[in-house]
Amino acid sequence: MKKFVSKTMVICCLLLFETLFSQNQPSFSAGQDPKPGGKKWEKIENLSDEFDNGFVTTKWAKNIPTWEGRKPARFETANVSVSGGELKLVAKTKDNPYDGWTHEGAAVRSVNKAPFGYYEVSMKANKTFMSSTFWLINEVPSNPTACERRTTELDVVECVGINTNGGNGFTNEMSSNSHSRPPWCPNPPGGKVINCPWPAGCNYQTGTQGNNAPLGGFNWAGFHTYGVWYKNKDEATFFLDGQNVGTINLPSDFNLDMYLRFVVETYDWIAPSPGADGMNSSLSDRTTRYDWVRSWKLVDCTGNDCGTPSTATVNCNSLPDDLTTSTAINVSIGYTADQQRDVVVELWNATTNSWLAEGKATVSAGTSTASVTMNIGTAPPAGSNYLLKASIRPVGANWQSNIDACTKTGVSLISGNTGGPPDVDCASLPNSLSTSTSINVPIVYTSNGQLDVVVELWNASTNSWLAQGSKTVGAGSGTAIVTINTGTAPSAGSNYLLKASIRPVGSSWQSNIDSCTKTGVSLINGSAGSPDVDCASLPSLLQSSTSIEVPISYTSNGQLDVVVELWNASTNSWLAGGTTTVSAGSDTEIVTINLGISPAAGSNYLLKASIRPVGSSWQSNIDACSKTGVTLTNTANKNIKAKSVVNSDEVLNDKVIIYPNPLHQNEEFNIILGNSEVNKNVKIYDLRGKIIYKTTTTEEKINIDSKTVFKTQGLYFIKVQDESGDLKTLKLVVN
């Protein structure tokens, strides 16, 4: 398993806890563990390896005595190694071809038997026409009977990095299979063992049963966890990244002793294609990498010995007192489960004692909190006349089978931003980003409940996935800042695209509710000067509010926090502060300072700005400064000039600034556009997506009468697009 070195002891401890926890149970996603009641998973140590201690010969062997490979690739032990916490199998061309052997692969087998159980591997495929695989197969015992010479093979995953036949088949999916073949016979019909007749008394069948599941990208773009629950002689269930992706009935009795195999080979239906098969690529591209393999068996247990409780309960004390009314209401509920169960939450009108809606979540054994979504055709009216009923029951059962149930009375539904159909707006994605190991990407979304907004970075030239980030959002419309951590900063260039999606929390791309793509995205090299904040760029005049937005210019040499604080200069007392995390480069950011109450109007204020490591306190400031003589006003000043907001004309050329924000309906609203030499299209949308204002202008500033444009209170979006297509989206709150 790969090693990571943390920067602080706290992070180190957290990672250690997470690593130890994950290594002592299978990597099922929430609600996906199929183990039955009264059972627990126990690791099979002699079939598991984190690959941290070299090649362990008591577990693995670098050859298969009965198989030297499939032409044109011969297995060579020199192509097997363990380094950097990984098992590595190399594909290459032969230096000295002979007798039809023109290529080299590699094979590793377990030396210990694999019983019925769960087998999983973290694998990154090579980027060639040769395979990357993980599977189980029987080995013929000593002195076998005629029937024991048959073959039972269970392929967890087989794939290639490049399909020389054209298309992406076998390169972007988890291809799983099972085979039942008769014993070898001399001169098999058609030259294939599968056509051999079964010996007398062997009442088995020849056959194949398979399953396919999409990866959402190429298999060589990153590690995936491939698993199989080899349940019994008749059934197997496949898992991709912890998710159940299909169950098959095995084609015959799979009751022979099985062994694990990791193999890089060639297939007779995918031929070499010099110059196009990846064999001239780097060693890294030609290497299949296995981060770990873990094997598990089910053992009997009772009560706490199972590592899980012996009862199933729900805790209504954990239910919220208030919920935001919506067509999709998310509720968290604490539970204890003795095995896989359904947790159900129902919404009732307490006044009429009428059921309104319900939702359920399937949970695994243990004690935790479930997130349950109740979908309702029409959002219920706000009020305090509601109650919640919670229950836990067998999976798929109805209320008559409840194991435990409870009720929470006095629940209120409150009005809020209920959003709309889940949606991501790729038009709001930026055309260019600064390349970094941590890239922040803004994306406009609409959500009808708690969902994940995901943004992926792709290399458009090679159609390869590079990295992605996600942010969990609540019901409503807004702009999410999604951080994509890349490990290594991608090269600057214009050959990139961004993919955005919105999906249930913790789910994979297969569950996308909406998705879109932005092409023609450029990564540029940002300035990496010494960290600095420029208090000369701070405004002298701000509108008093419970949420004050302050622009500040900065320079950063990496991901850092920019902090702005509001102080009362007369009493030298701190009032509030706001933070935004920035990447390497020089720019101007808007920092929002949230206060419990609006400060009194006056000229007795000052602003302090600083830049510091992410998540740290003022003691770690790298640079800091102050701006005195700051005035807070209760009304918008209609004579405010652009320099009152920012002091750099250069900043105005690439920043759109709106003020005041929040806006009162009787105030003048201002949009600073900068650069008067190009046309800018300005549109203002309400939450339903209706355009309520639009104009095309070369003016640097627009003044808008809020009374005629903003008819109701709520959230609005301002989109500004220039002639180059660069689009900026800002959020405005109208009180």
XYZ file of C-alpha atoms in Angstrom:
735
model
C 0.000 0.000 0.000
C 1.290 3.468 -0.864
C 2.812 5.581 1.921
C 1.863 9.161 2.725
C 3.866 11.520 4.935
C 1.716 14.055 6.768
C 2.828 17.503 7.790
C 1.388 17.476 11.288
C 0.971 14.921 14.008
C -2.787 15.451 14.014
C -3.117 14.626 10.337
C -0.763 11.690 10.797
C -2.927 10.268 13.563
C -6.091 10.720 11.559
C -4.602 9.006 8.537
C -3.251 6.197 10.695
C -6.679 5.664 12.265
C -8.356 5.677 8.874
C -5.780 3.293 7.401
C -6.005 0.829 10.261
C -9.784 0.984 10.223
C -10.016 0.394 6.486
C -7.573 -2.525 6.574
C -9.626 -4.433 9.116
C -12.891 -4.549 7.244
C -13.797 -4.829 3.567
C -14.115 -1.563 1.651
C -17.872 -1.691 1.091
C -19.701 1.602 0.665
C -22.391 2.448 3.212
C -25.277 0.015 2.982
C -23.428 -2.326 0.603
C -22.027 -4.930 3.016
C -23.855 -8.189 2.163
C -22.892 -10.193 5.237
C -25.827 -11.932 6.931
C -26.753 -11.616 10.600
C -24.651 -13.557 13.070
C -21.589 -13.305 10.835
C -18.565 -11.032 10.629
C -15.724 -10.632 8.172
C -12.364 -11.994 9.222
C -9.273 -11.181 7.195
C -7.465 -14.111 5.566
C -3.935 -12.960 6.311
C -2.117 -15.407 4.029
C -4.161 -14.103 1.079
C -3.847 -10.395 1.960
C -0.955 -8.008 1.384
C -0.407 -4.237 1.599
C 2.847 -4.784 -0.368
C 4.837 -2.845 2.219
C 7.348 -5.629 2.969
C 8.674 -6.751 -0.387
C 7.607 -9.878 -2.239
C 6.370 -12.324 0.425
C 7.110 -15.841 -0.822
C 4.949 -17.457 1.881
C 1.967 -15.848 0.143
C 2.867 -15.481 -3.531
C 4.830 -17.056 -6.367
C 6.077 -15.333 -9.546
C 5.189 -18.113 -11.947
C 2.469 -20.551 -12.956
C 4.164 -23.929 -13.566
C 1.397 -25.188 -15.850
C 1.165 -22.028 -17.995
C 3.909 -19.974 -19.612
C 1.553 -17.426 -21.147
C -0.503 -16.960 -24.288
C 1.403 -16.106 -27.446
C 2.743 -13.627 -28.282
C 3.465 -12.736 -24.601
C 5.460 -15.053 -22.369
C 5.461 -14.653 -18.589
C 8.848 -13.596 -17.230
C 9.625 -13.417 -13.502
C 11.859 -10.376 -14.100
C 8.717 -8.381 -14.839
C 7.401 -8.830 -11.283
C 8.487 -6.506 -8.482
C 7.309 -4.915 -5.251
C 8.312 -1.315 -4.540
C 6.787 1.865 -3.199
C 4.066 -0.097 -1.431
C 2.835 -1.681 -4.680
C 3.009 -4.956 -6.581
C 4.063 -4.117 -10.144
C 3.686 -6.258 -13.274
C 5.330 -4.978 -16.465
C 4.324 -5.424 -20.106
C 7.112 -5.136 -22.693
C 8.375 -6.344 -26.051
C 10.948 -9.123 -26.088
C 14.535 -8.136 -26.727
C 15.148 -11.471 -28.462
C 11.892 -12.876 -29.890
C 11.689 -16.606 -30.591
C 9.152 -19.208 -31.634
C 6.262 -16.709 -31.760
C 7.096 -15.136 -28.389
C 7.480 -11.430 -29.240
C 6.234 -9.861 -26.016
C 6.583 -10.318 -22.263
C 4.013 -10.265 -19.491
C 3.958 -11.396 -15.884
C 1.961 -13.606 -13.544
C 1.700 -13.913 -9.774
C -0.287 -16.638 -8.015
C -1.202 -17.297 -4.416
C 0.402 -20.320 -2.800
C -2.532 -20.645 -0.390
C -6.078 -21.785 -1.134
C -8.894 -19.239 -1.418
C -12.109 -20.438 0.268
C -15.554 -18.914 -0.225
C -15.305 -15.262 0.829
C -14.808 -11.691 -0.313
C -11.751 -10.811 -2.417
C -10.798 -7.251 -3.336
C -7.855 -5.518 -4.960
C -6.857 -1.905 -5.574
C -5.503 -1.877 -9.142
C -4.426 0.646 -11.754
C -4.230 -0.860 -15.236
C -1.350 -0.487 -17.664
C -1.866 1.652 -20.759
C -1.133 -0.952 -23.446
C -2.987 -3.564 -25.479
C -1.945 -6.145 -22.859
C -4.208 -7.025 -19.975
C -4.462 -6.117 -16.302
C -6.326 -8.748 -14.292
C -7.295 -10.187 -10.917
C -9.023 -13.569 -10.716
C -9.452 -16.930 -9.015
C -8.947 -20.373 -10.541
C -8.645 -23.921 -9.309
C -5.446 -25.943 -9.456
C -5.518 -29.661 -10.116
C -4.597 -31.515 -6.897
C -2.236 -34.451 -6.591
C -3.790 -37.734 -7.641
C -6.974 -36.079 -8.918
C -10.119 -37.837 -9.945
C -11.219 -37.368 -13.538
C -13.756 -34.736 -12.479
C -11.166 -32.786 -10.449
C -9.245 -32.106 -13.657
C -11.954 -29.689 -14.749
C -11.526 -25.899 -14.570
C -13.504 -23.357 -12.554
C -12.383 -19.770 -13.157
C -13.812 -16.614 -11.559
C -12.520 -13.399 -13.176
C -12.987 -10.418 -10.860
C -11.666 -7.998 -13.487
C -10.072 -8.332 -16.910
C -9.214 -5.277 -18.992
C -6.761 -3.727 -21.442
C -5.453 -0.179 -21.572
C -5.689 0.125 -25.360
C -8.073 -1.793 -27.590
C -6.279 -2.091 -30.928
C -9.529 -3.238 -32.522
C -10.821 0.305 -32.105
C -13.232 1.818 -29.622
C -13.025 1.796 -25.858
C -14.383 -1.675 -25.139
C -12.533 -3.392 -22.293
C -10.741 -0.101 -21.414
C -13.396 1.774 -19.439
C -15.382 -0.915 -17.650
C -15.089 -3.608 -15.026
C -15.404 -6.758 -17.123
C -16.027 -9.787 -14.902
C -16.595 -13.371 -15.903
C -16.798 -17.011 -14.865
C -15.913 -20.127 -16.826
C -16.571 -23.825 -16.402
C -14.434 -25.998 -18.686
C -14.069 -29.781 -19.011
C -10.760 -31.568 -18.375
C -8.084 -31.415 -21.050
C -8.261 -34.033 -23.771
C -5.838 -34.887 -26.597
C -6.737 -33.376 -29.962
C -9.741 -31.370 -28.711
C -12.420 -30.637 -31.320
C -11.701 -27.318 -32.997
C -8.412 -27.149 -31.131
C -10.107 -25.836 -27.981
C -10.245 -27.575 -24.604
C -13.714 -26.178 -24.029
C -14.919 -28.612 -26.696
C -13.534 -31.683 -24.910
C -16.130 -34.234 -23.787
C -16.832 -34.608 -20.078
C -15.553 -37.839 -18.492
C -18.138 -40.392 -17.478
C -19.738 -39.572 -14.146
C -18.904 -35.845 -14.267
C -22.300 -34.211 -14.130
C -21.104 -30.674 -14.741
C -21.789 -28.107 -17.411
C -19.539 -26.154 -19.741
C -20.423 -22.482 -19.730
C -19.676 -18.811 -19.099
C -21.494 -16.185 -17.046
C -20.267 -12.586 -16.943
C -21.013 -9.069 -15.738
C -19.946 -5.585 -16.897
C -19.955 -2.257 -15.028
C -18.769 1.135 -16.364
C -15.800 2.801 -14.662
C -16.600 6.363 -15.664
C -13.158 6.754 -17.213
C -10.215 4.771 -18.475
C -8.903 1.959 -16.286
C -5.348 3.333 -16.478
C -6.369 6.817 -15.260
C -6.383 5.815 -11.587
C -6.804 3.094 -9.000
C -10.139 1.338 -8.610
C -11.185 -1.253 -6.059
C -12.412 -4.434 -7.755
C -14.065 -7.053 -5.583
C -16.110 -10.243 -5.636
C -18.156 -11.986 -3.001
C -17.520 -15.615 -3.890
C -20.585 -16.562 -1.874
C -20.833 -20.281 -2.530
C -20.492 -22.830 -5.320
C -23.473 -21.332 -7.162
C -23.295 -17.536 -6.833
C -20.918 -14.560 -6.995
C -21.514 -10.807 -6.588
C -19.147 -8.195 -8.021
C -18.273 -4.850 -6.418
C -16.691 -1.757 -7.965
C -15.285 0.856 -5.588
C -17.413 -0.599 -2.795
C -20.657 -0.633 -4.793
C -22.597 -3.769 -5.760
C -22.569 -3.870 -9.577
C -24.073 -7.279 -10.277
C -24.654 -10.882 -9.235
C -24.240 -13.959 -11.431
C -25.203 -17.596 -11.145
C -22.011 -19.571 -11.663
C -22.150 -21.845 -14.738
C -21.391 -25.021 -12.786
C -20.495 -26.181 -9.282
C -17.566 -23.980 -8.201
C -16.624 -26.224 -5.305
C -12.951 -26.879 -6.112
C -9.966 -25.349 -4.296
C -9.340 -21.903 -5.821
C -6.210 -19.716 -5.885
C -5.673 -15.993 -6.573
C -3.926 -14.698 -9.687
C -2.589 -11.332 -10.820
C -1.747 -11.536 -14.526
C -0.600 -9.304 -17.394
C -1.100 -11.275 -20.614
C -2.157 -10.984 -24.256
C -5.517 -12.013 -25.692
C -5.904 -13.759 -29.021
C -8.636 -11.303 -30.011
C -6.617 -8.106 -29.363
C -3.489 -8.109 -31.519
C -0.312 -6.027 -31.248
C -0.251 -2.891 -33.393
C 3.251 -1.374 -33.466
C 3.155 2.322 -32.697
C -0.467 2.200 -31.556
C -0.510 -0.480 -28.856
C 1.316 1.389 -26.098
C 4.377 -0.851 -26.113
C 6.657 2.091 -26.931
C 5.344 4.063 -23.969
C 7.127 4.737 -20.690
C 7.744 2.023 -18.125
C 5.111 3.660 -15.926
C 2.459 3.402 -18.660
C 3.410 -0.238 -19.273
C 3.077 -1.212 -15.615
C 0.006 -2.632 -13.906
C 0.052 -1.526 -10.275
C -1.631 -3.250 -7.331
C -1.795 -1.101 -4.194
C -3.123 -3.898 -2.017
C -5.083 -7.135 -2.026
C -7.373 -8.114 0.860
C -9.214 -11.364 1.376
C -11.994 -12.057 3.845
C -14.066 -14.962 5.063
C -17.312 -15.036 7.021
C -17.149 -16.454 10.547
C -19.821 -16.956 13.177
C -20.281 -14.355 15.882
C -22.780 -13.279 18.522
C -23.542 -9.900 20.066
C -20.576 -7.615 20.516
C -18.263 -10.357 19.280
C -19.577 -9.504 15.826
C -18.132 -6.060 16.186
C -21.748 -4.973 15.879
C -24.674 -4.734 18.281
C -27.083 -7.620 18.745
C -30.132 -5.363 18.448
C -31.584 -2.874 15.980
C -32.838 0.511 17.220
C -33.536 4.056 16.015
C -33.013 7.157 18.139
C -35.731 9.787 17.690
C -33.876 12.120 20.046
C -31.398 12.570 17.206
C -34.099 13.852 14.841
C -34.101 17.626 14.212
C -36.661 20.013 15.698
C -36.739 22.122 12.538
C -36.571 21.264 8.860
C -36.650 23.399 5.734
C -39.761 22.670 3.714
C -38.969 21.347 0.260
C -39.968 18.735 -2.278
C -36.994 16.741 -0.985
C -36.444 16.906 2.774
C -33.244 15.395 4.182
C -33.342 14.051 7.737
C -30.503 12.602 9.802
C -31.374 9.815 12.244
C -29.162 7.888 14.640
C -29.445 4.113 14.559
C -27.960 0.860 15.766
C -28.158 -2.169 13.447
C -27.239 -5.780 14.053
C -26.995 -6.445 10.306
C -28.032 -4.818 7.045
C -31.351 -3.066 7.712
C -33.693 -0.395 6.310
C -33.996 2.825 8.318
C -37.256 4.636 7.489
C -38.343 8.178 8.382
C -41.917 9.402 7.808
C -43.339 12.930 7.861
C -46.830 13.355 9.315
C -49.231 16.258 9.769
C -49.862 16.137 13.514
C -53.044 18.223 13.316
C -54.819 15.892 10.912
C -52.830 12.774 11.875
C -52.138 12.231 8.173
C -49.084 10.692 6.541
C -47.322 12.987 4.068
C -44.180 11.235 2.859
C -41.369 8.895 3.785
C -37.869 7.910 2.803
C -35.500 5.097 3.638
C -31.808 4.310 3.711
C -30.321 0.821 3.755
C -27.593 0.670 6.399
C -24.922 -1.811 7.396
C -24.402 -3.329 10.808
C -23.101 -0.899 13.402
C -23.984 2.336 15.144
C -24.059 5.468 13.018
C -26.248 8.198 11.518
C -28.298 7.638 8.377
C -29.268 10.398 5.965
C -32.816 9.799 4.743
C -34.450 11.807 1.940
C -38.237 12.177 1.877
C -39.512 13.143 -1.575
C -42.802 15.051 -1.711
C -44.675 16.185 -4.793
C -45.423 19.603 -3.295
C -43.447 21.271 -0.530
C -45.593 21.257 2.650
C -46.506 24.673 4.067
C -44.355 26.078 6.832
C -45.675 25.457 10.326
C -45.144 23.715 13.653
C -47.839 21.075 13.232
C -45.637 18.194 12.109
C -44.124 15.045 13.553
C -41.536 12.525 12.408
C -41.794 8.767 12.785
C -38.674 6.628 12.497
C -38.305 2.866 12.295
C -35.791 0.144 11.522
C -36.804 -3.063 9.763
C -35.520 -5.904 7.557
C -34.403 -4.791 4.112
C -37.386 -4.507 1.784
C -39.963 -5.130 4.525
C -42.944 -2.913 5.431
C -43.969 -1.275 8.699
C -45.555 -4.469 10.073
C -42.011 -5.867 10.323
C -40.596 -2.936 12.308
C -37.985 -4.068 14.812
C -37.961 -0.709 16.568
C -39.882 2.536 16.061
C -40.259 5.943 17.691
C -41.871 9.351 17.162
C -40.631 12.943 17.400
C -43.402 15.509 17.972
C -43.315 19.294 17.775
C -41.414 19.372 14.506
C -41.505 22.626 12.552
C -41.130 23.156 8.836
C -39.660 26.526 7.977
C -39.569 28.381 4.691
C -36.248 28.442 2.963
C -34.592 28.280 -0.372
C -36.031 25.008 -1.622
C -34.171 25.051 -4.894
C -35.528 23.125 -7.839
C -34.651 20.112 -9.987
C -30.970 19.262 -9.398
C -28.831 20.950 -12.025
C -25.256 22.031 -12.699
C -24.501 24.906 -15.065
C -21.318 24.322 -17.065
C -21.696 27.787 -18.602
C -20.647 29.068 -15.179
C -17.374 27.117 -15.241
C -14.262 29.228 -15.903
C -12.490 29.225 -19.262
C -9.086 29.303 -17.600
C -7.613 28.192 -14.291
C -4.208 28.494 -12.664
C -2.454 25.141 -12.697
C -1.705 23.883 -9.217
C -1.790 20.770 -7.069
C -5.030 22.189 -5.686
C -7.348 23.867 -8.194
C -10.479 25.686 -6.997
C -13.346 25.667 -9.493
C -16.628 27.600 -9.077
C -19.796 25.980 -10.450
C -23.393 27.224 -10.293
C -25.889 24.585 -9.158
C -29.476 24.044 -8.121
C -30.326 21.335 -5.595
C -33.536 20.087 -4.024
C -31.759 18.513 -1.071
C -28.358 17.506 0.224
C -26.343 16.408 -2.824
C -22.743 16.219 -4.026
C -21.542 18.627 -6.706
C -18.566 17.067 -8.512
C -16.115 18.680 -10.932
C -13.602 16.579 -12.898
C -10.521 17.733 -14.810
C -9.773 15.874 -18.046
C -7.028 16.037 -20.661
C -9.049 16.585 -23.829
C -6.206 15.542 -26.142
C -5.917 12.054 -24.650
C -9.485 11.859 -23.312
C -7.991 10.941 -19.944
C -9.310 11.713 -16.475
C -6.828 13.595 -14.299
C -8.519 14.376 -10.992
C -11.761 15.460 -9.408
C -13.229 17.139 -6.358
C -16.645 17.284 -4.733
C -18.607 19.525 -2.408
C -21.794 18.637 -0.564
C -24.513 21.278 -0.939
C -27.970 21.748 0.534
C -31.282 22.616 -1.068
C -31.216 25.834 -3.058
C -29.265 27.505 -5.817
C -25.784 28.864 -5.440
C -22.169 28.663 -6.473
C -20.090 25.825 -5.049
C -16.318 26.119 -4.899
C -15.016 22.636 -5.675
C -11.363 21.868 -4.933
C -9.623 19.448 -7.296
C -6.465 17.967 -5.758
C -4.175 16.736 -8.521
C -1.082 15.446 -6.723
C 1.121 16.993 -9.426
C 0.276 20.320 -11.050
C -0.828 19.638 -14.674
C 1.126 21.275 -17.478
C -0.075 24.650 -18.701
C -2.041 24.439 -21.940
C -5.422 24.759 -23.613
C -6.081 21.031 -24.011
C -8.321 20.537 -20.994
C -12.012 20.146 -20.258
C -14.129 20.186 -17.124
C -16.975 17.785 -16.385
C -19.511 18.718 -13.723
C -22.252 16.619 -12.161
C -24.677 16.553 -9.248
C -25.480 13.275 -7.493
C -26.547 11.714 -4.177
C -24.042 12.225 -1.361
C -21.233 9.673 -1.469
C -22.388 8.037 -4.697
C -20.480 7.480 -7.945
C -20.936 8.852 -11.454
C -23.437 6.110 -12.288
C -25.907 7.937 -10.015
C -25.532 11.353 -11.686
C -28.791 13.311 -11.688
C -27.434 15.969 -14.052
C -24.087 16.459 -15.763
C -22.435 18.666 -18.352
C -19.059 19.413 -19.931
C -17.065 22.596 -20.546
C -14.503 22.281 -23.356
C -11.685 24.613 -24.332
C -10.443 25.077 -20.781
C -6.915 26.433 -20.345
C -4.542 25.908 -17.452
C -2.126 28.784 -16.998
C 0.971 29.188 -14.889
C 0.111 31.477 -11.992
C 2.482 33.846 -10.288
C 4.102 32.302 -7.273
C 5.478 35.350 -5.482
C 5.980 35.763 -1.749
C 2.663 35.683 0.140
C 1.321 39.200 0.573
C -1.920 41.078 1.248
C -2.418 44.641 0.013
C -4.408 46.750 2.452
C -4.332 49.646 -0.022
C -6.867 47.614 -2.005
C -9.295 47.492 0.918
C -12.329 49.810 0.627
C -12.739 52.878 2.827
C -16.523 52.672 2.741
C -18.720 49.615 3.343
C -22.407 49.104 3.960
C -23.254 47.842 7.430
C -24.893 44.420 7.329
C -24.870 41.048 9.017
C -22.841 39.872 6.000
C -20.217 42.307 4.699
C -18.257 41.491 1.530
C -14.759 42.958 1.365
C -12.419 42.820 -1.673
C -8.707 42.304 -0.935
C -5.762 41.935 -3.328
C -3.166 39.279 -2.535
C -0.193 37.314 -3.793
C 0.218 33.652 -2.841
C 2.823 30.970 -3.560
C 0.438 28.113 -2.843
C -2.853 27.292 -1.186
C -3.247 29.743 1.714
C -5.985 31.444 3.733
C -6.675 35.155 3.191
C -8.356 36.631 6.272
C -10.078 40.006 6.705
C -11.176 41.222 10.149
C -13.438 44.106 11.142
C -12.439 46.042 14.279
C -13.934 48.913 16.260
C -11.066 51.403 16.261
C -12.477 53.450 19.164
C -12.507 50.523 21.576
C -9.783 48.475 19.833
C -12.194 45.524 19.878
C -12.504 42.723 17.329
C -15.976 42.394 15.818
C -15.770 39.574 13.265
C -13.606 38.021 10.570
C -13.931 36.136 7.312
C -11.666 33.729 5.447
C -11.248 32.563 1.876
C -8.730 29.985 0.672
C -6.682 31.021 -2.378
C -4.247 29.276 -4.730
C -0.856 30.356 -6.054
C -0.928 33.611 -7.990
C -1.901 37.254 -7.640
C -5.569 38.213 -7.667
C -8.388 39.924 -5.789
C -10.820 37.902 -3.717
C -14.055 38.786 -1.953
C -13.934 37.865 1.744
C -17.305 37.700 3.512
C -17.460 38.819 7.145
C -20.533 37.419 8.904
C -21.794 39.161 12.053
C -24.649 38.359 14.385
C -26.022 41.910 14.127
C -25.274 44.806 11.800
C -22.659 47.165 13.325
C -23.711 50.747 13.949
C -22.989 53.239 11.188
C -19.890 55.329 11.777
C -16.320 56.095 10.785
C -14.684 54.435 13.785
C -13.727 51.166 12.124
C -10.622 49.518 10.735
C -9.927 46.442 8.632
C -7.083 44.002 9.263
C -5.966 41.632 6.521
C -3.584 38.683 6.696
C -2.418 35.633 4.752
C -1.551 32.394 6.524
C -1.432 28.582 6.152
C -4.834 26.987 5.570
C -6.721 26.407 8.810
C -4.140 28.135 11.008
C -4.551 31.051 13.442
C -3.183 34.603 13.483
C 0.022 33.455 15.182
C 0.965 31.842 11.858
C 0.435 34.975 9.740
C 2.909 35.221 6.865
C 1.930 38.809 6.075
C -0.533 41.234 7.645
C -1.643 44.855 7.344
C -4.361 47.277 8.488
C -6.621 49.851 6.868
C -7.789 52.650 9.177
C -10.490 55.247 8.658
C -13.069 52.756 7.424
C -16.679 53.960 7.413
C -19.788 51.797 7.706
C -23.009 53.283 6.348
C -26.603 52.120 6.749
C -27.577 53.058 3.171
C -25.929 52.610 -0.172
C -23.968 55.691 -1.242
C -25.073 56.485 -4.777
C -21.909 58.475 -5.347
C -19.553 55.600 -4.630
C -16.952 55.345 -7.383
C -15.175 52.245 -8.521
C -12.078 53.115 -6.515
C -14.188 52.972 -3.323
C -14.461 49.257 -3.853
C -11.094 48.466 -5.345
C -8.161 50.723 -6.003
C -6.660 48.978 -9.009
C -7.911 49.496 -12.553
C -6.035 46.324 -13.442
C -8.171 44.355 -11.023
C -11.331 45.730 -12.620
C -10.254 44.290 -15.952
C -10.721 40.708 -14.752
C -13.089 41.062 -11.796
C -16.796 41.755 -11.653
C -17.873 43.341 -8.385
C -21.410 43.925 -7.132
C -22.513 46.095 -4.215
C -24.229 46.377 -1.876
C -24.702 42.690 -1.160
C -27.025 41.915 0.592
C -29.230 44.484 -1.133
C -32.307 46.197 0.288
C -35.101 46.673 -2.227
C -35.078 50.477 -1.947
C -31.355 50.820 -2.653
C -29.449 51.387 -5.850
C -27.603 48.299 -7.070
C -24.194 48.633 -8.720
C -22.218 46.315 -10.990
C -18.584 47.209 -11.683
C -17.499 45.641 -14.983
C -14.087 47.202 -15.656
C -12.440 47.323 -19.127
C -14.495 49.758 -21.204
C -13.005 48.578 -24.505
C -15.073 45.409 -24.862
C -18.775 44.601 -24.897
C -20.145 42.825 -21.860
C -23.441 40.937 -21.781
C -25.098 41.243 -18.374
C -28.037 39.071 -17.315
C -29.775 38.757 -13.955
C -31.736 35.568 -13.177
C -34.192 34.743 -10.435
C -34.243 31.325 -8.754
C -36.579 29.892 -11.389
C -34.000 30.710 -14.062
C -36.085 33.576 -15.495
C -34.109 36.522 -16.889
C -35.330 39.671 -15.090
C -32.731 42.078 -16.478
C -30.320 42.082 -19.400
C -28.129 44.562 -21.214
C -25.062 44.782 -23.439
C -22.647 47.567 -22.586
C -19.071 48.840 -22.753
C -19.582 50.889 -19.581
C -17.340 50.190 -16.612
C -20.231 50.460 -14.180
C -23.997 49.855 -14.266
C -26.448 51.457 -11.817
C -29.719 49.548 -11.399
C -32.908 50.696 -9.662
C -33.594 47.731 -7.402
C -37.278 48.592 -6.965
C -38.003 48.017 -10.657
C -35.826 44.910 -11.126
C -35.952 42.950 -7.864
C -39.668 42.518 -7.194
C -39.276 39.988 -4.381
C -36.774 39.119 -1.703
C -34.539 36.123 -2.252
C -31.497 34.874 -4.131
C -30.510 36.109 -7.604
C -27.668 35.352 -10.007
C -25.751 37.868 -12.110
C -23.939 36.499 -15.167
C -21.456 38.664 -17.073
C -19.864 37.443 -20.315
C -17.362 39.346 -22.438
C -16.490 39.015 -26.133
C -13.920 36.308 -25.444
C -16.609 34.118 -23.915
C -15.217 34.489 -20.385
C -18.192 34.058 -18.055
C -18.442 35.229 -14.463
C -21.340 34.392 -12.161
C -22.106 36.150 -8.879
C -24.749 35.557 -6.231
C -26.895 38.389 -4.842
C -29.139 38.311 -1.787
C -32.060 40.760 -1.761
C -33.653 41.473 1.625
